[in-house]
């Protein structure tokens, strides 16, 4: 039965000559590893510009879309509209989504190189940086990335169990991920309950005792990495006041005239919130029970244990920093030698994501967490490419990844058209990959299978006035597919 | 009149509702039904010509109706601009970034903070940049030419 259903899955996508003696397919065979924005945008480009190409998009999870599904905050549903574009790409007859298949575990890079003319690694950054400071293994010090995975339904993060019985949280880092986790902790529960936030996290947040969230960064307001839309949201958050340290803003207003508009507007808004808040904000802040507290020029030096809860964090020891040289967006800092301790019961570390080498043959820079590449061509491996955060580092919103992926697509298109990749010798592509997977007993999930999961999630959500109730366990996803 | 009220609505409401107001269907969207008499006075014929100049120099012309946004034109006429309008007109991306002439830029109502916040993330930002999803076609804009910057679209060949 299983074998028959696998044969049926062969039949999806471009016509396969099942009974033919040919064991290869016409046209360039391309595989993409990682079904997030980078993977979908590079695929979109290649099917448009190479009319004979077949593109197979492999994904470790049964569900596609990567950070669009697991990273974008539940209260930002419009950002996820790109899923419609990706769906269109996936439904192209020359594109095949292959979910629940893991590079390194189910298929090796060497195998993919053998089966395909081009292998494109776009599996992103699934790990995050640690600080490497004393006390980091105390309880309730968590990665913001995993906290996001917890409220967004990333399989594996559902049992994170953040202890929200503390009234003060320290978020370390000042990028958009830091702002997102702060916002989810500070938002009124009513604001979150009709989003696609996961049930288990909504339950925990409804019982949360958290009142203050500090957003701590090593550098100053001019170097803040978050973007203006998210800051504005925070300043207007219902029931929440924004509290700044005015001293942090010395020299900031003098800096403003010299800087380009995006940084200027963000810094102006920050300075206004800190030094001269709008009357309407002040009015709302008067009755606010929760607070958002950006703290600048503080670098975590150690975590201190709680005196009341053994083995759990009780405070962060922060080194006081100062900027070196002239003020600029990219200025560095040095420690002054002074320290400040801030009490907190939960720490969310949000200092950057990090990629991992999924296969031992991938040349990897473990310091930066990036595949070693030149403009997307992986070092030493002709025909192997990388893009998105795995190639550029984990910075940027969807528009940046889109630009990078289209550029990568043009590069690969060029390599195929000018013979750098010899696509004239036929390769078997998925014909062969499917056999390998079948022999290993791997249950590959097709795009139609994903649509079943999608429909089931939406049905479950409808019953409770949410756009969907995400399924967070892989085995449950596979059960839905099998039904 | 309908267009004036529509643009007031657009400035004041949340992006999702703004998208609803920009509906491309020929019947007025539910939120503006009270304007239906004056809305019918708007021409439903595609008489307004727009030319998109891609970064690789290629010019693509298309026609839209009064009240269409530039994004509507790109979508309805399948104008070949990869990645344009990723968030579908909800002011949550910057991929419909276009560059106008100084004249045209100044003839339009000022962009809202919401639009500027997203525009700030666009590549090759200029003083006459706008988001295409926020520009509404009027008779005065017939013959409009807009540059679609590189980086997201086409090529540096």
Short mmCIF file of N, CA and C in Angstrom, two decimals, chain A residues 41 44-45 48 77-79 81-82 84-85 227-229 232 261-262 265 397 399-400 402-403 406-407 410, chain B residues 16 80 82-83 86-88 90-92 94-95 113 116-121 123 125 151-152 154-156:
data_model
loop_
_atom_site.label_atom_id
_atom_site.label_comp_id
_atom_site.label_asym_id
_atom_site.label_seq_id
_atom_site.Cartn_x
_atom_site.Cartn_y
_atom_site.Cartn_z
N UNK A 41 11.57 32.30 -4.05
CA UNK A 41 11.88 33.36 -5.01
C UNK A 41 12.91 32.90 -6.04
N UNK A 44 10.97 30.79 -8.44
CA UNK A 44 10.12 31.63 -9.30
C UNK A 44 10.93 32.15 -10.48
N UNK A 45 12.12 32.60 -10.22
CA UNK A 45 12.96 33.14 -11.28
C UNK A 45 13.36 32.06 -12.28
N UNK A 48 10.65 30.79 -14.61
CA UNK A 48 10.27 31.81 -15.58
C UNK A 48 11.28 31.88 -16.72
N UNK A 77 -0.39 39.64 10.04
CA UNK A 77 -0.80 38.67 9.01
C UNK A 77 -0.58 39.14 7.58
N UNK A 78 -0.61 40.47 7.34
CA UNK A 78 -0.47 40.93 5.94
C UNK A 78 0.91 40.65 5.38
N UNK A 79 1.90 40.59 6.28
CA UNK A 79 3.26 40.29 5.81
C UNK A 79 3.29 38.91 5.17
N UNK A 81 1.15 37.66 3.21
CA UNK A 81 0.50 37.59 1.90
C UNK A 81 1.42 37.03 0.82
N UNK A 82 2.72 37.11 1.04
CA UNK A 82 3.65 36.53 0.06
C UNK A 82 3.40 35.04 -0.15
N UNK A 84 0.78 33.72 -0.98
CA UNK A 84 -0.01 33.55 -2.21
C UNK A 84 0.89 33.45 -3.44
N UNK A 85 1.93 34.26 -3.47
CA UNK A 85 2.89 34.20 -4.58
C UNK A 85 3.62 32.86 -4.56
N UNK A 227 13.09 48.37 13.14
CA UNK A 227 12.62 49.32 12.13
C UNK A 227 11.42 50.12 12.65
N UNK A 228 11.15 51.20 11.95
CA UNK A 228 10.27 52.23 12.49
C UNK A 228 8.82 51.78 12.67
N UNK A 229 8.34 50.95 11.76
CA UNK A 229 6.94 50.51 11.87
C UNK A 229 6.73 49.79 13.20
N UNK A 232 6.80 52.21 16.17
CA UNK A 232 5.55 52.96 16.26
C UNK A 232 4.46 52.14 16.92
N UNK A 261 17.48 59.49 5.15
CA UNK A 261 16.11 59.54 5.65
C UNK A 261 15.67 58.36 6.51
N UNK A 262 15.89 57.10 6.12
CA UNK A 262 15.39 56.01 6.94
C UNK A 262 15.91 56.07 8.38
N UNK A 265 14.45 59.24 10.27
CA UNK A 265 13.07 59.16 10.75
C UNK A 265 12.97 58.26 11.98
N UNK A 397 14.76 41.79 5.95
CA UNK A 397 13.35 41.41 5.87
C UNK A 397 13.10 40.76 4.50
N UNK A 399 11.93 41.68 1.68
CA UNK A 399 12.36 42.35 0.45
C UNK A 399 13.85 42.14 0.19
N UNK A 400 14.65 42.07 1.24
CA UNK A 400 16.08 41.84 1.06
C UNK A 400 16.33 40.42 0.56
N UNK A 402 14.25 38.62 -1.04
CA UNK A 402 13.75 38.56 -2.42
C UNK A 402 14.82 39.05 -3.40
N UNK A 403 15.40 40.18 -3.08
CA UNK A 403 16.43 40.75 -3.97
C UNK A 403 17.60 39.80 -4.11
N UNK A 406 16.51 36.69 -6.25
CA UNK A 406 16.40 36.97 -7.69
C UNK A 406 17.79 37.11 -8.31
N UNK A 407 18.69 37.73 -7.56
CA UNK A 407 20.05 37.89 -8.06
C UNK A 407 20.71 36.52 -8.23
N UNK A 410 19.36 34.86 -11.28
CA UNK A 410 19.97 35.34 -12.53
C UNK A 410 21.33 34.69 -12.74
N UNK B 16 -5.57 46.86 6.08
CA UNK B 16 -6.46 45.86 5.50
C UNK B 16 -7.69 46.51 4.91
N UNK B 80 5.12 42.78 -16.40
CA UNK B 80 6.24 41.91 -16.04
C UNK B 80 7.24 42.59 -15.10
N UNK B 82 8.95 41.33 -11.68
CA UNK B 82 9.08 40.26 -10.69
C UNK B 82 9.05 40.81 -9.27
N UNK B 83 8.25 40.20 -8.42
CA UNK B 83 8.26 40.55 -7.01
C UNK B 83 7.49 41.79 -6.63
N UNK B 86 4.45 42.40 -3.24
CA UNK B 86 4.47 41.15 -2.48
C UNK B 86 3.39 41.09 -1.40
N UNK B 87 3.15 42.19 -0.71
CA UNK B 87 2.20 42.14 0.40
C UNK B 87 0.78 42.47 -0.07
N UNK B 88 0.60 42.62 -1.37
CA UNK B 88 -0.74 42.83 -1.96
C UNK B 88 -1.40 44.11 -1.49
N UNK B 90 -0.94 46.08 1.26
CA UNK B 90 -1.33 46.27 2.67
C UNK B 90 -0.32 47.09 3.46
N UNK B 91 0.58 47.79 2.77
CA UNK B 91 1.57 48.64 3.44
C UNK B 91 2.42 47.85 4.43
N UNK B 92 2.79 46.64 4.03
CA UNK B 92 3.69 45.87 4.90
C UNK B 92 4.92 45.39 4.14
N UNK B 94 7.92 46.87 0.74
CA UNK B 94 8.34 48.03 -0.06
C UNK B 94 8.59 47.62 -1.49
N UNK B 95 7.97 46.51 -1.92
CA UNK B 95 8.32 45.98 -3.23
C UNK B 95 7.60 46.65 -4.39
N UNK B 113 2.60 58.67 7.21
CA UNK B 113 3.71 58.09 7.98
C UNK B 113 3.80 56.59 7.72
N UNK B 116 5.53 56.07 4.48
CA UNK B 116 6.95 56.44 4.61
C UNK B 116 7.72 55.39 5.40
N UNK B 117 7.07 54.83 6.43
CA UNK B 117 7.74 53.81 7.25
C UNK B 117 8.16 52.62 6.38
N UNK B 118 7.32 52.21 5.46
CA UNK B 118 7.67 51.08 4.60
C UNK B 118 8.61 51.51 3.49
N UNK B 119 8.39 52.70 2.96
CA UNK B 119 9.26 53.21 1.90
C UNK B 119 10.70 53.30 2.38
N UNK B 120 10.87 53.59 3.67
CA UNK B 120 12.21 53.69 4.25
C UNK B 120 13.01 52.41 4.08
N UNK B 121 12.34 51.29 3.86
CA UNK B 121 13.05 50.02 3.71
C UNK B 121 13.36 49.68 2.25
N UNK B 123 14.97 49.74 -1.55
CA UNK B 123 16.27 49.98 -2.18
C UNK B 123 16.22 51.26 -3.00
N UNK B 125 16.17 54.39 -2.51
CA UNK B 125 15.18 55.39 -2.13
C UNK B 125 15.59 56.77 -2.61
N UNK B 151 17.44 46.08 -8.14
CA UNK B 151 17.57 45.32 -6.89
C UNK B 151 16.43 44.36 -6.68
N UNK B 152 15.22 44.77 -6.83
CA UNK B 152 14.14 43.80 -6.71
C UNK B 152 13.76 43.32 -8.11
N UNK B 154 14.54 42.95 -12.20
CA UNK B 154 15.39 42.90 -13.36
C UNK B 154 16.78 43.43 -13.25
N UNK B 155 17.29 43.93 -14.28
CA UNK B 155 18.70 43.73 -14.26
C UNK B 155 19.64 44.79 -14.69
N UNK B 156 20.54 44.82 -13.85
CA UNK B 156 21.93 44.78 -14.17
C UNK B 156 22.20 43.50 -14.95
#
